[in-house]
JSON list of N, CA and C in Angstrom, two decimals:
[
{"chain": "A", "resi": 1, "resn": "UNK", "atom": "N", "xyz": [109.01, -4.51, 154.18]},
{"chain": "A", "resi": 1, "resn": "UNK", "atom": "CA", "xyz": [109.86, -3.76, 153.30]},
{"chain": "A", "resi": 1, "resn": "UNK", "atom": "C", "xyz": [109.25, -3.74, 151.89]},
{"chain": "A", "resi": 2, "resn": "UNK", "atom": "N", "xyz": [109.34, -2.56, 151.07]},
{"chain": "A", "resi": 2, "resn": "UNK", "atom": "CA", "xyz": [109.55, -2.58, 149.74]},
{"chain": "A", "resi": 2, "resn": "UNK", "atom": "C", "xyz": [110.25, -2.26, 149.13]},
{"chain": "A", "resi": 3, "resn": "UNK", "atom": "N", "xyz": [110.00, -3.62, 148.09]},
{"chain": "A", "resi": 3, "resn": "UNK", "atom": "CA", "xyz": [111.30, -3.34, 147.42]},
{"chain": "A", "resi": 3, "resn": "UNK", "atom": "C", "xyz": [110.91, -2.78, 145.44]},
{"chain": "A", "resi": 4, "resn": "UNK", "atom": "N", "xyz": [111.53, -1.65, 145.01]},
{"chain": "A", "resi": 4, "resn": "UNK", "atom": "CA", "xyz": [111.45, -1.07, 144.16]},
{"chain": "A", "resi": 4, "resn": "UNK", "atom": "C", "xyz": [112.38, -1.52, 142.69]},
{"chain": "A", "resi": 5, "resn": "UNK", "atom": "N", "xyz": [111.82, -2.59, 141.79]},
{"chain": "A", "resi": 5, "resn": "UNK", "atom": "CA", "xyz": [112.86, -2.94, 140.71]},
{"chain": "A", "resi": 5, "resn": "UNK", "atom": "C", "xyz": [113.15, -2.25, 139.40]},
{"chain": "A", "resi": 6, "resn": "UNK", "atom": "N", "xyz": [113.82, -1.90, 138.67]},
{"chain": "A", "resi": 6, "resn": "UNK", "atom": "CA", "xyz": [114.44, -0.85, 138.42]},
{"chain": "A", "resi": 6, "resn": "UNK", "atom": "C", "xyz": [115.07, -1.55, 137.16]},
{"chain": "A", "resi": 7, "resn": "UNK", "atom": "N", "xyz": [115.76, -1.17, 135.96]},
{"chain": "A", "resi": 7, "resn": "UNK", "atom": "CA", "xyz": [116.08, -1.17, 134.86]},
{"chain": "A", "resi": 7, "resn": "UNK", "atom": "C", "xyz": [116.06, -3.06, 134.42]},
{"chain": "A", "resi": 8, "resn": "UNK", "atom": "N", "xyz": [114.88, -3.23, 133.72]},
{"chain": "A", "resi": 8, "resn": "UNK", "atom": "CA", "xyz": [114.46, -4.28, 133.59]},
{"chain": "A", "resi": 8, "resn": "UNK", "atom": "C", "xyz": [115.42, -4.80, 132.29]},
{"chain": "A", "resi": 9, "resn": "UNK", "atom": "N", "xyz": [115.71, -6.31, 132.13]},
{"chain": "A", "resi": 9, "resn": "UNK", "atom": "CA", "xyz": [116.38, -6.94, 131.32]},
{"chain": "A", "resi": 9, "resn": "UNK", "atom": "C", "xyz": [115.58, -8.07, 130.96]},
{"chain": "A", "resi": 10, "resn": "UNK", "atom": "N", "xyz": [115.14, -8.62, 130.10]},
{"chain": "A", "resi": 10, "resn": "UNK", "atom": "CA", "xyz": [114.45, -9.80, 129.42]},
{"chain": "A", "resi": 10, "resn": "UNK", "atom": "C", "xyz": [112.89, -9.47, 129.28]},
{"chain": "A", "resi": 11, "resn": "UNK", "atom": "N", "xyz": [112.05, -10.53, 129.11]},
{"chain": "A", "resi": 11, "resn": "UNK", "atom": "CA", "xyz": [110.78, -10.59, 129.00]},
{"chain": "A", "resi": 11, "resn": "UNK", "atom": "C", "xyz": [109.71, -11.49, 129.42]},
{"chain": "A", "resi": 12, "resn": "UNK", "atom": "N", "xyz": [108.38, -10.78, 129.76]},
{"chain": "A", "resi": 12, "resn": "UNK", "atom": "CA", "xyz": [107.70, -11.92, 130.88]},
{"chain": "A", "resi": 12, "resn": "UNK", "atom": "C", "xyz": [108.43, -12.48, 132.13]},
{"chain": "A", "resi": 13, "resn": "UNK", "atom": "N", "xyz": [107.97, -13.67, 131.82]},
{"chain": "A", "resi": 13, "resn": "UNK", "atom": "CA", "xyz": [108.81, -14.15, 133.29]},
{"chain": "A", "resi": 13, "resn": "UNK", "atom": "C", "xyz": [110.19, -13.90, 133.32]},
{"chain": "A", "resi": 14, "resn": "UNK", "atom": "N", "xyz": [110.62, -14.02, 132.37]},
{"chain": "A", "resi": 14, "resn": "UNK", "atom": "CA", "xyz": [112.20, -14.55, 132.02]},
{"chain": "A", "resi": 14, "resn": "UNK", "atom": "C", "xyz": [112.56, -12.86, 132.73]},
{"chain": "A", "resi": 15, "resn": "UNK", "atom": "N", "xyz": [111.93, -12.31, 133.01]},
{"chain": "A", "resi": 15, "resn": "UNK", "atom": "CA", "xyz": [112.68, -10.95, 132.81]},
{"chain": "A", "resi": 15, "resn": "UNK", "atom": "C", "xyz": [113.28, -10.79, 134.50]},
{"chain": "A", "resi": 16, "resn": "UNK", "atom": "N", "xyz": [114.06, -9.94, 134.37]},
{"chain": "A", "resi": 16, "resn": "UNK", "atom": "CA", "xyz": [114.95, -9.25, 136.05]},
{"chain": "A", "resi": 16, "resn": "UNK", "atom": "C", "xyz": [115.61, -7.94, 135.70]},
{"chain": "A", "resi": 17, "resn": "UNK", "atom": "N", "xyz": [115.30, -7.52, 136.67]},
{"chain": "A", "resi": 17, "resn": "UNK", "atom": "CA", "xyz": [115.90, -6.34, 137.13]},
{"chain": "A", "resi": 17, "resn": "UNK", "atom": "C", "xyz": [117.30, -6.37, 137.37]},
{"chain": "A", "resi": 18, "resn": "UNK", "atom": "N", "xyz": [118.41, -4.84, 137.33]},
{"chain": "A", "resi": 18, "resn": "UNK", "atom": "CA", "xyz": [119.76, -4.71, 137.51]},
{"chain": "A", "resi": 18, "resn": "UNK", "atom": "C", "xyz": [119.61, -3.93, 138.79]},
{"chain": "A", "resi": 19, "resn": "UNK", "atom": "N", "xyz": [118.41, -3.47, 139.31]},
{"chain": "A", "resi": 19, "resn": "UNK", "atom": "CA", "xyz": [118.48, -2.41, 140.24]},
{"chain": "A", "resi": 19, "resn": "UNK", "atom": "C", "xyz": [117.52, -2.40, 141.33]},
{"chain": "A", "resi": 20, "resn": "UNK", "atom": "N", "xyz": [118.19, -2.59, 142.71]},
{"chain": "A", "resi": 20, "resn": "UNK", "atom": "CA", "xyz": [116.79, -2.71, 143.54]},
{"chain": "A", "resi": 20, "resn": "UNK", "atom": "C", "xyz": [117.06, -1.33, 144.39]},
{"chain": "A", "resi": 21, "resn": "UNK", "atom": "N", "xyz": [115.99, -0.86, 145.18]},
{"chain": "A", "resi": 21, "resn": "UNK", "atom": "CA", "xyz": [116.04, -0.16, 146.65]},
{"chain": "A", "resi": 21, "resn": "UNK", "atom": "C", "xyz": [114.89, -0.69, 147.32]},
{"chain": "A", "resi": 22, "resn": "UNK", "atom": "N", "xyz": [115.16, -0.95, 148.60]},
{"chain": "A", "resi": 22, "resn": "UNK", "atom": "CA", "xyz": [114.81, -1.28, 149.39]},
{"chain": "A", "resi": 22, "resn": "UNK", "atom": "C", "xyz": [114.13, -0.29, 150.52]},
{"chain": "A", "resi": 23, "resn": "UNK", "atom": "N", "xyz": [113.18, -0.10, 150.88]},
{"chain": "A", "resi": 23, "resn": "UNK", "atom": "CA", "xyz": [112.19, 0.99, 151.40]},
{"chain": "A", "resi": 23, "resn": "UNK", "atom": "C", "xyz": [111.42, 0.05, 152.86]},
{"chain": "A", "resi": 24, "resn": "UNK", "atom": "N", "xyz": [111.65, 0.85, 153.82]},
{"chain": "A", "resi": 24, "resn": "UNK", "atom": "CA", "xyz": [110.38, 0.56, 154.72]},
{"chain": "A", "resi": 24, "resn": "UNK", "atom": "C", "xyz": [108.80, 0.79, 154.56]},
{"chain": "A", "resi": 25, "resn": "UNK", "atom": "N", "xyz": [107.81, 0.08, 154.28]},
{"chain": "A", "resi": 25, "resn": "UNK", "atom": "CA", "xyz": [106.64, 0.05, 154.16]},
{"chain": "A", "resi": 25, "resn": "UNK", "atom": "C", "xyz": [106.52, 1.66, 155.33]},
{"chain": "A", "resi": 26, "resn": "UNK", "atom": "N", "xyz": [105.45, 3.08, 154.72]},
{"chain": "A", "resi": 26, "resn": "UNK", "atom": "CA", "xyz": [104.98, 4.20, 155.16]},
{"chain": "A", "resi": 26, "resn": "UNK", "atom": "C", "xyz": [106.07, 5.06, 155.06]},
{"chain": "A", "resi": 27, "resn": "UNK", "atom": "N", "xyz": [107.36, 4.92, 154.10]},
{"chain": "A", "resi": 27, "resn": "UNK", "atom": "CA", "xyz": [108.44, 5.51, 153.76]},
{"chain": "A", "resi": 27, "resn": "UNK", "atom": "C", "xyz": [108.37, 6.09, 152.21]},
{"chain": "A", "resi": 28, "resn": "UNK", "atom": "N", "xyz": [109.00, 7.42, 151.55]},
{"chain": "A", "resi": 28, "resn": "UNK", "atom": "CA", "xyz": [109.03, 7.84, 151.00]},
{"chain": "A", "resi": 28, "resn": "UNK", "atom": "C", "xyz": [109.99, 7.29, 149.92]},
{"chain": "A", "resi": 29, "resn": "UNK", "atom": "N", "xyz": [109.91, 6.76, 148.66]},
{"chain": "A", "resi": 29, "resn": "UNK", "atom": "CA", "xyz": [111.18, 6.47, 147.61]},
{"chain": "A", "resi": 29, "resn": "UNK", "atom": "C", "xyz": [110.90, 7.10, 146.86]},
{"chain": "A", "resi": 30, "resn": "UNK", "atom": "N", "xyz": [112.00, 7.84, 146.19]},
{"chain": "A", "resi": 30, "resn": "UNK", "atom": "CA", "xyz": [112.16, 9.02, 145.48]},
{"chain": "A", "resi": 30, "resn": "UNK", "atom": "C", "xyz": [112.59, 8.17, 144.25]},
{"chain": "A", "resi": 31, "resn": "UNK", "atom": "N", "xyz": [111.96, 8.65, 142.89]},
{"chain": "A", "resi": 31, "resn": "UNK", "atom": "CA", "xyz": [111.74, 7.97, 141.58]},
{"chain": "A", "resi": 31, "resn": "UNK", "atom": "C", "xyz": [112.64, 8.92, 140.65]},
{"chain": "A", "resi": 32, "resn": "UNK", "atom": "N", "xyz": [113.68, 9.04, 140.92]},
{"chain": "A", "resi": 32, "resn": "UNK", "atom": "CA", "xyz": [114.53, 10.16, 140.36]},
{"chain": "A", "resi": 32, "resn": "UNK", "atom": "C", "xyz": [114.59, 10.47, 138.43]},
{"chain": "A", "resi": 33, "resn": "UNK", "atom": "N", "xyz": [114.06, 9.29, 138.10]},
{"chain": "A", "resi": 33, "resn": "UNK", "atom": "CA", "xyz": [114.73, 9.15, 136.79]},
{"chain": "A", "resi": 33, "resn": "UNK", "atom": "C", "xyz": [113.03, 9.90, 136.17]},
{"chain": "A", "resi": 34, "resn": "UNK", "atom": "N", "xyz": [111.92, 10.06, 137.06]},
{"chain": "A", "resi": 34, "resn": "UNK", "atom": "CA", "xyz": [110.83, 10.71, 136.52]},
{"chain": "A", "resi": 34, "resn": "UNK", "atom": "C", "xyz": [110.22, 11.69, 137.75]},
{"chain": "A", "resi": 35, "resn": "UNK", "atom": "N", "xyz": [111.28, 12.20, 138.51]},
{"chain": "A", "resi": 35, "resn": "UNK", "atom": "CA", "xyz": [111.10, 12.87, 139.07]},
{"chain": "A", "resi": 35, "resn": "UNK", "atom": "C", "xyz": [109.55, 13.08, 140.29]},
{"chain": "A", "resi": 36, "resn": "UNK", "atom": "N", "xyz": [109.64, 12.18, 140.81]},
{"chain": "A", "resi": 36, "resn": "UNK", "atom": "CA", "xyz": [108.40, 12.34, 141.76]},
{"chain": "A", "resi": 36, "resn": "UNK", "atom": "C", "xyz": [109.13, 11.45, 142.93]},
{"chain": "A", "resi": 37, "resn": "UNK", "atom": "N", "xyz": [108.04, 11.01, 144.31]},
{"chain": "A", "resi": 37, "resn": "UNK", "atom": "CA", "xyz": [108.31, 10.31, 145.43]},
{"chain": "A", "resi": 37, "resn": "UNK", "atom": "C", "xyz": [107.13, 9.73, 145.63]},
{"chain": "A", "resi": 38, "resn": "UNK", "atom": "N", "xyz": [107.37, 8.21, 145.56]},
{"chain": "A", "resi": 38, "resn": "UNK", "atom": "CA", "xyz": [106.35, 7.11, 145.74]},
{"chain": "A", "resi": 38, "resn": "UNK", "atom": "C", "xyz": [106.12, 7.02, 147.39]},
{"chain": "A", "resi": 39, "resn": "UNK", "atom": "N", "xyz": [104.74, 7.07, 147.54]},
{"chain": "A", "resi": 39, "resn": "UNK", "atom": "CA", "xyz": [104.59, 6.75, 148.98]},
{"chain": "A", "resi": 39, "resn": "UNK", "atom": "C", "xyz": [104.11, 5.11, 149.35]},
{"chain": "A", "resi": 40, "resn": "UNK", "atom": "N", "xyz": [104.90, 5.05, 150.07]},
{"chain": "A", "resi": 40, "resn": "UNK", "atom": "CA", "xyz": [104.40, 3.41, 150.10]},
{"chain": "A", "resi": 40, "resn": "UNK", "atom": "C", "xyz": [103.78, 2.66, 151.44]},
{"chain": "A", "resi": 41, "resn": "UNK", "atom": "N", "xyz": [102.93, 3.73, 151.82]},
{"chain": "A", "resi": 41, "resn": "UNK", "atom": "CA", "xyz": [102.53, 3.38, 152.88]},
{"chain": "A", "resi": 41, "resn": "UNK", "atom": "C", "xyz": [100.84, 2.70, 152.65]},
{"chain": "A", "resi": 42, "resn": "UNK", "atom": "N", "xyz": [100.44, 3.00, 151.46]},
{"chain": "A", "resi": 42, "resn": "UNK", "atom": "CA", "xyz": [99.60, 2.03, 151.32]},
{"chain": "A", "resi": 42, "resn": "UNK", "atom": "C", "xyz": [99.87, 0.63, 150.39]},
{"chain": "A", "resi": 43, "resn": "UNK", "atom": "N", "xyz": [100.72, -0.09, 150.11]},
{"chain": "A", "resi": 43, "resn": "UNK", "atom": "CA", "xyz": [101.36, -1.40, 149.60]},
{"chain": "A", "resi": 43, "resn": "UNK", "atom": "C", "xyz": [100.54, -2.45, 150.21]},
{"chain": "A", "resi": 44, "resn": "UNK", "atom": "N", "xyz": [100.19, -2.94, 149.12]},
{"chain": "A", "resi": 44, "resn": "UNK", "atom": "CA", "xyz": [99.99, -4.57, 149.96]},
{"chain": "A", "resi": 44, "resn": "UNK", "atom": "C", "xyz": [100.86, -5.39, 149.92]},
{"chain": "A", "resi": 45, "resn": "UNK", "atom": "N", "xyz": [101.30, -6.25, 150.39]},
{"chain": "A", "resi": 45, "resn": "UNK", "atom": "CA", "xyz": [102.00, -7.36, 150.13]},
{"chain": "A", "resi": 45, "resn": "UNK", "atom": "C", "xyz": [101.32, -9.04, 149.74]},
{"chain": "A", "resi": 46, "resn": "UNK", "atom": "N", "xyz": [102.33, -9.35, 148.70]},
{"chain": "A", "resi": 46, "resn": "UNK", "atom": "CA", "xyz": [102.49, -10.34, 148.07]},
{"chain": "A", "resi": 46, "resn": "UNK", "atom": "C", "xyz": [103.21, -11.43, 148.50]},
{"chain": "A", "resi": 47, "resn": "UNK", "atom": "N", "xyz": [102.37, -12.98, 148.69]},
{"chain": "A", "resi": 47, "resn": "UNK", "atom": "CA", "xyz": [103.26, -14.14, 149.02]},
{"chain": "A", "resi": 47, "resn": "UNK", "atom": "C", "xyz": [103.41, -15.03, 148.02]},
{"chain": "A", "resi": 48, "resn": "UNK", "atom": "N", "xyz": [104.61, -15.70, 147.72]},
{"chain": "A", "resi": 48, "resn": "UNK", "atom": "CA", "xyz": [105.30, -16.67, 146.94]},
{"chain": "A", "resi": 48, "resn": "UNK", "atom": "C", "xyz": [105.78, -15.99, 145.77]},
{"chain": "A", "resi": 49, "resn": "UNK", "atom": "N", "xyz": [106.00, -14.62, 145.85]},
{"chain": "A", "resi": 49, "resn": "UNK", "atom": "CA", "xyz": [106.61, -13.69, 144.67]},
{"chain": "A", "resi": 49, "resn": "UNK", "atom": "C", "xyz": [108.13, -14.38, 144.26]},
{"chain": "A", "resi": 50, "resn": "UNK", "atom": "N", "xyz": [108.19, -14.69, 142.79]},
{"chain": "A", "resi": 50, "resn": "UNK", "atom": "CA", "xyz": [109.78, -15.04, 142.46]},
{"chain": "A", "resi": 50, "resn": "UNK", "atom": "C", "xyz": [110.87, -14.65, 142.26]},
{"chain": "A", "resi": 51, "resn": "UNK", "atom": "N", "xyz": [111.91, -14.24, 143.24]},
{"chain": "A", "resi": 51, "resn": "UNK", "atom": "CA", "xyz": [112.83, -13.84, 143.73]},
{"chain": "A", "resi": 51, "resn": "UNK", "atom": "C", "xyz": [113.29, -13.46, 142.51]},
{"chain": "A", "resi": 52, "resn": "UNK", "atom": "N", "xyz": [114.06, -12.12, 142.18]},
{"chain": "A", "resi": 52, "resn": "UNK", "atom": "CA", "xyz": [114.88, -11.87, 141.29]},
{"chain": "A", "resi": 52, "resn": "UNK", "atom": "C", "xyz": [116.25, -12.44, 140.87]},
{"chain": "A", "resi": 53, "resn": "UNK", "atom": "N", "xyz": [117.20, -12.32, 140.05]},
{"chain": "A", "resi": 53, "resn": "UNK", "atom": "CA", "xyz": [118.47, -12.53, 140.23]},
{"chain": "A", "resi": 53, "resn": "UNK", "atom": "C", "xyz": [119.51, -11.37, 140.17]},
{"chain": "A", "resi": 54, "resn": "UNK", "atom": "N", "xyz": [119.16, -10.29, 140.14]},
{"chain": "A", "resi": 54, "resn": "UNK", "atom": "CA", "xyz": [120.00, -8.99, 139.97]},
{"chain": "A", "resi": 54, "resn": "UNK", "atom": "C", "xyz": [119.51, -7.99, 141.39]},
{"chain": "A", "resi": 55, "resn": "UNK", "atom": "N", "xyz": [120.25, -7.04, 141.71]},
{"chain": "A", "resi": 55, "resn": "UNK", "atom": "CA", "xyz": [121.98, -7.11, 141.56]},
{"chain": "A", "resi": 55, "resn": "UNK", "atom": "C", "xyz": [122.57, -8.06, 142.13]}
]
């Protein structure tokens, strides 16, 4: 899955997101607020990434 974070709050680390969507890896997410569609079928993935706290 990817996941897409979205209206950021704080800074550096300290920082989190208010907004996630959640996407199947080779699925289309639509970036509405700049008008285009991210393809995410080439993503790599990342291990030990630090979990957000929002939403």
């Amino acid at each position: 899955m990817a996941t897409l974070l979205t209206e950021p709050t704080g800074h550096g680390e300290y920082a989190d997101c208010r907004r996630q969507r959640i996407t199947k890896f080779g699925d289309i997410t639509p970036l509405e607020p700049i008008g285009i569609e991210l393809d995410t079928s080439e993503f790599a993935v990342y291990e030990n990434v630090r979990p957000h706290r929002y939403p």
